[in-house]
């Protein structure tokens, strides 16, 4: 959504209260005034839509014992923590960032992991490679040029979130993002615990793909 500089005459008292509220909400004066005016005229801004999606994801994940969501209102990212079934119970942090618009992707998912165990690090790296190969085999033929991009570096796995091929509500996007992360988390934990091999992961992913009405 394009933004243009406008000049407004506002009372000092109003600006002071706007600044206090903006600080409390973790945003700035311009964004807050933009949100207030958008709500007044019933216009959904990209920031409001992202906020609605994250709020819905948080509610969908709250009953889960495996993923603990954290969401700060008016932020462009939200995070989830998950504990691995591995000796000292290391944690994995999922971070979802959604873009305001006009990008080639809806956003990106980052999986952050920190461990001193070389064996665990190697196993997680191998899982990420398996996951990418499975999506290359089953998701890429469907999405084509809009398929996700991947990056793997030390302690971080990044995957872009593809833009769906149809208009989706905030709840619909929240549900498909939540279900995707839950599947990823379950498969990763199962692989690290020796419950799933590459073939089992591919079978579970294919089943997930067939019942998904929205692909990201």
PDB file of C-alpha atoms in Angstrom:
ATOM      1  CA  UNK A   1       0.000   0.000   0.000  1.00  0.00           C
ATOM      2  CA  UNK A   2       1.598   3.253  -1.186  1.00  0.00           C
ATOM      3  CA  UNK A   3       2.269   5.953   1.405  1.00  0.00           C
ATOM      4  CA  UNK A   4       2.540   9.688   0.763  1.00  0.00           C
ATOM      5  CA  UNK A   5       3.654  12.546   2.987  1.00  0.00           C
ATOM      6  CA  UNK A   6       0.768  14.773   4.136  1.00  0.00           C
ATOM      7  CA  UNK A   7       0.708  17.839   6.360  1.00  0.00           C
ATOM      8  CA  UNK A   8      -1.867  17.861   9.164  1.00  0.00           C
ATOM      9  CA  UNK A   9      -2.655  20.416  11.851  1.00  0.00           C
ATOM     10  CA  UNK A  10      -3.009  18.604  15.179  1.00  0.00           C
ATOM     11  CA  UNK A  11      -3.164  19.903  18.725  1.00  0.00           C
ATOM     12  CA  UNK A  12      -0.145  19.343  20.920  1.00  0.00           C
ATOM     13  CA  UNK A  13      -2.279  17.451  23.443  1.00  0.00           C
ATOM     14  CA  UNK A  14      -3.520  15.009  20.806  1.00  0.00           C
ATOM     15  CA  UNK A  15      -0.004  14.403  19.487  1.00  0.00           C
ATOM     16  CA  UNK A  16       1.285  13.796  23.006  1.00  0.00           C
ATOM     17  CA  UNK A  17      -1.372  11.150  23.628  1.00  0.00           C
ATOM     18  CA  UNK A  18      -0.733   9.578  20.219  1.00  0.00           C
ATOM     19  CA  UNK A  19       2.975   9.350  21.005  1.00  0.00           C
ATOM     20  CA  UNK A  20       2.314   7.739  24.397  1.00  0.00           C
ATOM     21  CA  UNK A  21       0.011   5.149  22.848  1.00  0.00           C
ATOM     22  CA  UNK A  22       2.391   4.514  19.950  1.00  0.00           C
ATOM     23  CA  UNK A  23       5.234   3.866  22.393  1.00  0.00           C
ATOM     24  CA  UNK A  24       3.045   1.496  24.400  1.00  0.00           C
ATOM     25  CA  UNK A  25       2.063  -0.424  21.259  1.00  0.00           C
ATOM     26  CA  UNK A  26       5.608  -0.585  19.917  1.00  0.00           C
ATOM     27  CA  UNK A  27       4.961   1.534  16.828  1.00  0.00           C
ATOM     28  CA  UNK A  28       5.446   5.153  15.761  1.00  0.00           C
ATOM     29  CA  UNK A  29       3.230   8.202  15.414  1.00  0.00           C
ATOM     30  CA  UNK A  30       2.653   7.942  11.649  1.00  0.00           C
ATOM     31  CA  UNK A  31       1.782   4.234  11.735  1.00  0.00           C
ATOM     32  CA  UNK A  32      -0.611   4.664  14.642  1.00  0.00           C
ATOM     33  CA  UNK A  33      -2.435   7.610  13.055  1.00  0.00           C
ATOM     34  CA  UNK A  34      -2.620   5.655   9.793  1.00  0.00           C
ATOM     35  CA  UNK A  35      -4.161   2.682  11.636  1.00  0.00           C
ATOM     36  CA  UNK A  36      -6.666   4.851  13.514  1.00  0.00           C
ATOM     37  CA  UNK A  37      -7.817   6.576  10.323  1.00  0.00           C
ATOM     38  CA  UNK A  38      -7.991   3.266   8.432  1.00  0.00           C
ATOM     39  CA  UNK A  39     -10.206   1.754  11.131  1.00  0.00           C
ATOM     40  CA  UNK A  40     -12.413   4.839  11.065  1.00  0.00           C
ATOM     41  CA  UNK A  41     -13.102   4.401   7.340  1.00  0.00           C
ATOM     42  CA  UNK A  42     -13.190   0.571   7.545  1.00  0.00           C
ATOM     43  CA  UNK A  43     -10.022   0.110   5.492  1.00  0.00           C
ATOM     44  CA  UNK A  44      -7.836  -2.936   6.226  1.00  0.00           C
ATOM     45  CA  UNK A  45      -4.183  -1.907   6.040  1.00  0.00           C
ATOM     46  CA  UNK A  46      -1.362  -4.442   5.462  1.00  0.00           C
ATOM     47  CA  UNK A  47      -0.325  -3.929   9.090  1.00  0.00           C
ATOM     48  CA  UNK A  48      -3.836  -4.671  10.329  1.00  0.00           C
ATOM     49  CA  UNK A  49      -4.048  -7.787   8.161  1.00  0.00           C
ATOM     50  CA  UNK A  50      -0.703  -9.060   9.471  1.00  0.00           C
ATOM     51  CA  UNK A  51      -1.848  -8.357  13.014  1.00  0.00           C
ATOM     52  CA  UNK A  52      -5.070 -10.314  12.400  1.00  0.00           C
ATOM     53  CA  UNK A  53      -3.144 -13.272  10.931  1.00  0.00           C
ATOM     54  CA  UNK A  54      -0.717 -13.420  13.851  1.00  0.00           C
ATOM     55  CA  UNK A  55      -3.534 -13.126  16.389  1.00  0.00           C
ATOM     56  CA  UNK A  56      -5.312 -16.043  14.721  1.00  0.00           C
ATOM     57  CA  UNK A  57      -2.120 -18.142  14.622  1.00  0.00           C
ATOM     58  CA  UNK A  58      -1.609 -17.487  18.317  1.00  0.00           C
ATOM     59  CA  UNK A  59      -5.134 -18.668  19.143  1.00  0.00           C
ATOM     60  CA  UNK A  60      -4.749 -21.767  16.961  1.00  0.00           C
ATOM     61  CA  UNK A  61      -1.471 -22.766  18.601  1.00  0.00           C
ATOM     62  CA  UNK A  62      -2.411 -22.051  22.208  1.00  0.00           C
ATOM     63  CA  UNK A  63      -3.912 -25.540  22.794  1.00  0.00           C
ATOM     64  CA  UNK A  64      -0.696 -27.118  21.465  1.00  0.00           C
ATOM     65  CA  UNK A  65       1.796 -28.513  23.965  1.00  0.00           C
ATOM     66  CA  UNK A  66       4.563 -28.660  21.391  1.00  0.00           C
ATOM     67  CA  UNK A  67       4.631 -25.089  20.118  1.00  0.00           C
ATOM     68  CA  UNK A  68       4.562 -22.041  22.382  1.00  0.00           C
ATOM     69  CA  UNK A  69       3.627 -18.895  20.417  1.00  0.00           C
ATOM     70  CA  UNK A  70       4.723 -15.353  21.229  1.00  0.00           C
ATOM     71  CA  UNK A  71       3.110 -12.430  19.490  1.00  0.00           C
ATOM     72  CA  UNK A  72       3.547  -8.707  20.088  1.00  0.00           C
ATOM     73  CA  UNK A  73       0.754  -6.547  18.632  1.00  0.00           C
ATOM     74  CA  UNK A  74       1.702  -4.364  15.658  1.00  0.00           C
ATOM     75  CA  UNK A  75       4.845  -6.379  14.930  1.00  0.00           C
ATOM     76  CA  UNK A  76       5.671  -7.820  11.515  1.00  0.00           C
ATOM     77  CA  UNK A  77       7.030 -11.030  13.044  1.00  0.00           C
ATOM     78  CA  UNK A  78       5.897 -13.628  15.545  1.00  0.00           C
ATOM     79  CA  UNK A  79       7.781 -16.526  17.082  1.00  0.00           C
ATOM     80  CA  UNK A  80       7.150 -20.019  18.427  1.00  0.00           C
ATOM     81  CA  UNK A  81       9.355 -22.187  20.611  1.00  0.00           C
ATOM     82  CA  UNK A  82       9.572 -25.947  20.550  1.00  0.00           C
ATOM     83  CA  UNK A  83      11.622 -28.349  22.679  1.00  0.00           C
ATOM     84  CA  UNK A  84      13.414 -31.263  21.049  1.00  0.00           C
ATOM     85  CA  UNK A  85      13.318 -34.758  22.496  1.00  0.00           C
ATOM     86  CA  UNK A  86      17.072 -34.886  22.745  1.00  0.00           C
ATOM     87  CA  UNK A  87      19.143 -35.278  25.924  1.00  0.00           C
ATOM     88  CA  UNK A  88      19.237 -31.764  27.407  1.00  0.00           C
ATOM     89  CA  UNK A  89      16.014 -30.711  25.632  1.00  0.00           C
ATOM     90  CA  UNK A  90      17.409 -28.012  23.320  1.00  0.00           C
ATOM     91  CA  UNK A  91      14.895 -25.565  21.888  1.00  0.00           C
ATOM     92  CA  UNK A  92      14.093 -24.569  18.346  1.00  0.00           C
ATOM     93  CA  UNK A  93      12.657 -21.152  17.590  1.00  0.00           C
ATOM     94  CA  UNK A  94      10.359 -20.614  14.633  1.00  0.00           C
ATOM     95  CA  UNK A  95       9.977 -17.051  13.414  1.00  0.00           C
ATOM     96  CA  UNK A  96       7.328 -16.011  10.908  1.00  0.00           C
ATOM     97  CA  UNK A  97       7.729 -12.698   9.108  1.00  0.00           C
ATOM     98  CA  UNK A  98       4.964 -11.422   6.843  1.00  0.00           C
ATOM     99  CA  UNK A  99       5.597  -8.729   4.272  1.00  0.00           C
ATOM    100  CA  UNK A 100       3.422  -5.661   3.844  1.00  0.00           C
ATOM    101  CA  UNK A 101       2.906  -6.391   0.169  1.00  0.00           C
ATOM    102  CA  UNK A 102       4.326  -5.899  -3.314  1.00  0.00           C
ATOM    103  CA  UNK A 103       6.935  -8.608  -2.771  1.00  0.00           C
ATOM    104  CA  UNK A 104       7.341 -11.889  -4.603  1.00  0.00           C
ATOM    105  CA  UNK A 105       6.507 -13.846  -1.443  1.00  0.00           C
ATOM    106  CA  UNK A 106       3.985 -13.602   1.374  1.00  0.00           C
ATOM    107  CA  UNK A 107       6.781 -13.689   3.929  1.00  0.00           C
ATOM    108  CA  UNK A 108       9.342 -16.111   5.290  1.00  0.00           C
ATOM    109  CA  UNK A 109       9.740 -18.784   7.928  1.00  0.00           C
ATOM    110  CA  UNK A 110      13.025 -18.967   9.820  1.00  0.00           C
ATOM    111  CA  UNK A 111      13.991 -21.958  11.951  1.00  0.00           C
ATOM    112  CA  UNK A 112      16.659 -20.982  14.472  1.00  0.00           C
ATOM    113  CA  UNK A 113      18.589 -23.696  16.289  1.00  0.00           C
ATOM    114  CA  UNK A 114      21.551 -23.457  18.621  1.00  0.00           C
ATOM    115  CA  UNK A 115      23.437 -26.529  19.768  1.00  0.00           C
ATOM    116  CA  UNK A 116      26.961 -27.539  20.732  1.00  0.00           C
ATOM    117  CA  UNK A 117      26.294 -31.119  19.659  1.00  0.00           C
ATOM    118  CA  UNK A 118      27.875 -31.860  16.293  1.00  0.00           C
ATOM    119  CA  UNK A 119      25.755 -35.001  15.954  1.00  0.00           C
ATOM    120  CA  UNK A 120      22.511 -33.067  16.517  1.00  0.00           C
ATOM    121  CA  UNK A 121      23.617 -30.282  14.197  1.00  0.00           C
ATOM    122  CA  UNK A 122      24.395 -32.777  11.435  1.00  0.00           C
ATOM    123  CA  UNK A 123      21.051 -34.556  11.920  1.00  0.00           C
ATOM    124  CA  UNK A 124      19.080 -31.301  11.762  1.00  0.00           C
ATOM    125  CA  UNK A 125      20.981 -30.194   8.665  1.00  0.00           C
ATOM    126  CA  UNK A 126      20.191 -33.512   7.012  1.00  0.00           C
ATOM    127  CA  UNK A 127      16.508 -33.142   7.906  1.00  0.00           C
ATOM    128  CA  UNK A 128      16.379 -29.682   6.346  1.00  0.00           C
ATOM    129  CA  UNK A 129      17.884 -31.070   3.145  1.00  0.00           C
ATOM    130  CA  UNK A 130      15.355 -33.892   3.102  1.00  0.00           C
ATOM    131  CA  UNK A 131      12.529 -31.415   3.648  1.00  0.00           C
ATOM    132  CA  UNK A 132      13.672 -29.233   0.773  1.00  0.00           C
ATOM    133  CA  UNK A 133      14.015 -32.224  -1.544  1.00  0.00           C
ATOM    134  CA  UNK A 134      10.493 -33.375  -0.643  1.00  0.00           C
ATOM    135  CA  UNK A 135       9.038 -29.933  -1.359  1.00  0.00           C
ATOM    136  CA  UNK A 136      11.024 -29.707  -4.588  1.00  0.00           C
ATOM    137  CA  UNK A 137       9.484 -33.008  -5.664  1.00  0.00           C
ATOM    138  CA  UNK A 138       5.872 -32.336  -4.649  1.00  0.00           C
ATOM    139  CA  UNK A 139       5.266 -28.607  -4.124  1.00  0.00           C
ATOM    140  CA  UNK A 140       7.432 -27.019  -6.803  1.00  0.00           C
ATOM    141  CA  UNK A 141       5.641 -28.758  -9.726  1.00  0.00           C
ATOM    142  CA  UNK A 142       2.361 -27.260  -8.483  1.00  0.00           C
ATOM    143  CA  UNK A 143       3.504 -23.724  -7.623  1.00  0.00           C
ATOM    144  CA  UNK A 144       5.988 -23.310 -10.462  1.00  0.00           C
ATOM    145  CA  UNK A 145       7.803 -19.967 -10.472  1.00  0.00           C
ATOM    146  CA  UNK A 146       6.117 -18.912  -7.216  1.00  0.00           C
ATOM    147  CA  UNK A 147       7.699 -21.834  -5.360  1.00  0.00           C
ATOM    148  CA  UNK A 148       9.508 -21.127  -2.078  1.00  0.00           C
ATOM    149  CA  UNK A 149      13.197 -20.265  -1.896  1.00  0.00           C
ATOM    150  CA  UNK A 150      15.472 -21.792   0.743  1.00  0.00           C
ATOM    151  CA  UNK A 151      18.642 -20.866   2.601  1.00  0.00           C
ATOM    152  CA  UNK A 152      20.634 -22.876   5.103  1.00  0.00           C
ATOM    153  CA  UNK A 153      23.444 -21.374   7.120  1.00  0.00           C
ATOM    154  CA  UNK A 154      24.928 -22.037  10.530  1.00  0.00           C
ATOM    155  CA  UNK A 155      22.129 -22.222  13.064  1.00  0.00           C
ATOM    156  CA  UNK A 156      19.387 -21.102  10.675  1.00  0.00           C
ATOM    157  CA  UNK A 157      17.069 -22.557   8.033  1.00  0.00           C
ATOM    158  CA  UNK A 158      15.026 -20.054   6.016  1.00  0.00           C
ATOM    159  CA  UNK A 159      12.111 -20.759   3.689  1.00  0.00           C
ATOM    160  CA  UNK A 160      10.015 -18.142   1.941  1.00  0.00           C
ATOM    161  CA  UNK A 161       6.226 -18.408   2.235  1.00  0.00           C
ATOM    162  CA  UNK A 162       4.627 -18.483  -1.202  1.00  0.00           C
ATOM    163  CA  UNK A 163       1.713 -16.230  -2.088  1.00  0.00           C
ATOM    164  CA  UNK A 164      -1.471 -18.353  -2.483  1.00  0.00           C
ATOM    165  CA  UNK A 165      -3.027 -18.517  -5.934  1.00  0.00           C
ATOM    166  CA  UNK A 166      -6.313 -17.088  -4.646  1.00  0.00           C
ATOM    167  CA  UNK A 167      -7.566 -14.471  -2.226  1.00  0.00           C
ATOM    168  CA  UNK A 168      -7.535 -15.783   1.342  1.00  0.00           C
ATOM    169  CA  UNK A 169      -8.966 -14.486   4.573  1.00  0.00           C
ATOM    170  CA  UNK A 170      -6.730 -13.813   7.557  1.00  0.00           C
ATOM    171  CA  UNK A 171      -8.069 -16.921   9.274  1.00  0.00           C
ATOM    172  CA  UNK A 172      -7.374 -19.069   6.214  1.00  0.00           C
ATOM    173  CA  UNK A 173      -3.777 -17.886   6.002  1.00  0.00           C
ATOM    174  CA  UNK A 174      -3.334 -18.309   9.748  1.00  0.00           C
ATOM    175  CA  UNK A 175      -4.597 -21.882   9.561  1.00  0.00           C
ATOM    176  CA  UNK A 176      -2.379 -22.983   6.682  1.00  0.00           C
ATOM    177  CA  UNK A 177       0.714 -21.370   8.236  1.00  0.00           C
ATOM    178  CA  UNK A 178      -0.057 -22.983  11.600  1.00  0.00           C
ATOM    179  CA  UNK A 179      -0.641 -26.406  10.054  1.00  0.00           C
ATOM    180  CA  UNK A 180       2.542 -26.166   8.014  1.00  0.00           C
ATOM    181  CA  UNK A 181       4.689 -25.312  11.048  1.00  0.00           C
ATOM    182  CA  UNK A 182       3.067 -28.069  13.122  1.00  0.00           C
ATOM    183  CA  UNK A 183       3.798 -30.605  10.394  1.00  0.00           C
ATOM    184  CA  UNK A 184       7.385 -29.395  10.033  1.00  0.00           C
ATOM    185  CA  UNK A 185       7.916 -29.546  13.802  1.00  0.00           C
ATOM    186  CA  UNK A 186       6.414 -33.037  14.099  1.00  0.00           C
ATOM    187  CA  UNK A 187       8.450 -34.406  11.201  1.00  0.00           C
ATOM    188  CA  UNK A 188      11.678 -32.850  12.464  1.00  0.00           C
ATOM    189  CA  UNK A 189      11.237 -34.231  15.975  1.00  0.00           C
ATOM    190  CA  UNK A 190      10.294 -37.639  14.597  1.00  0.00           C
ATOM    191  CA  UNK A 191      13.357 -37.709  12.337  1.00  0.00           C
ATOM    192  CA  UNK A 192      15.720 -36.707  15.155  1.00  0.00           C
ATOM    193  CA  UNK A 193      14.170 -39.354  17.421  1.00  0.00           C
ATOM    194  CA  UNK A 194      14.560 -42.043  14.766  1.00  0.00           C
ATOM    195  CA  UNK A 195      10.802 -42.480  14.295  1.00  0.00           C
ATOM    196  CA  UNK A 196      10.714 -41.213  10.699  1.00  0.00           C
ATOM    197  CA  UNK A 197      13.048 -41.726   7.787  1.00  0.00           C
ATOM    198  CA  UNK A 198      13.063 -39.801   4.496  1.00  0.00           C
ATOM    199  CA  UNK A 199      10.348 -42.039   2.994  1.00  0.00           C
ATOM    200  CA  UNK A 200       8.005 -41.544   5.975  1.00  0.00           C
ATOM    201  CA  UNK A 201       8.547 -37.781   5.859  1.00  0.00           C
ATOM    202  CA  UNK A 202       7.728 -37.727   2.153  1.00  0.00           C
ATOM    203  CA  UNK A 203       4.572 -39.785   2.695  1.00  0.00           C
ATOM    204  CA  UNK A 204       3.336 -37.509   5.499  1.00  0.00           C
ATOM    205  CA  UNK A 205       4.096 -34.394   3.491  1.00  0.00           C
ATOM    206  CA  UNK A 206       2.324 -35.743   0.414  1.00  0.00           C
ATOM    207  CA  UNK A 207      -0.748 -36.526   2.526  1.00  0.00           C
ATOM    208  CA  UNK A 208      -0.656 -32.995   3.961  1.00  0.00           C
ATOM    209  CA  UNK A 209      -0.369 -31.521   0.483  1.00  0.00           C
ATOM    210  CA  UNK A 210      -3.338 -33.493  -0.869  1.00  0.00           C
ATOM    211  CA  UNK A 211      -5.702 -32.267   1.841  1.00  0.00           C
ATOM    212  CA  UNK A 212      -4.485 -28.651   1.760  1.00  0.00           C
ATOM    213  CA  UNK A 213      -6.754 -26.236  -0.082  1.00  0.00           C
ATOM    214  CA  UNK A 214      -4.192 -23.436   0.158  1.00  0.00           C
ATOM    215  CA  UNK A 215      -0.563 -23.962  -0.821  1.00  0.00           C
ATOM    216  CA  UNK A 216       2.221 -21.790   0.508  1.00  0.00           C
TER     217      UNK A 216
END
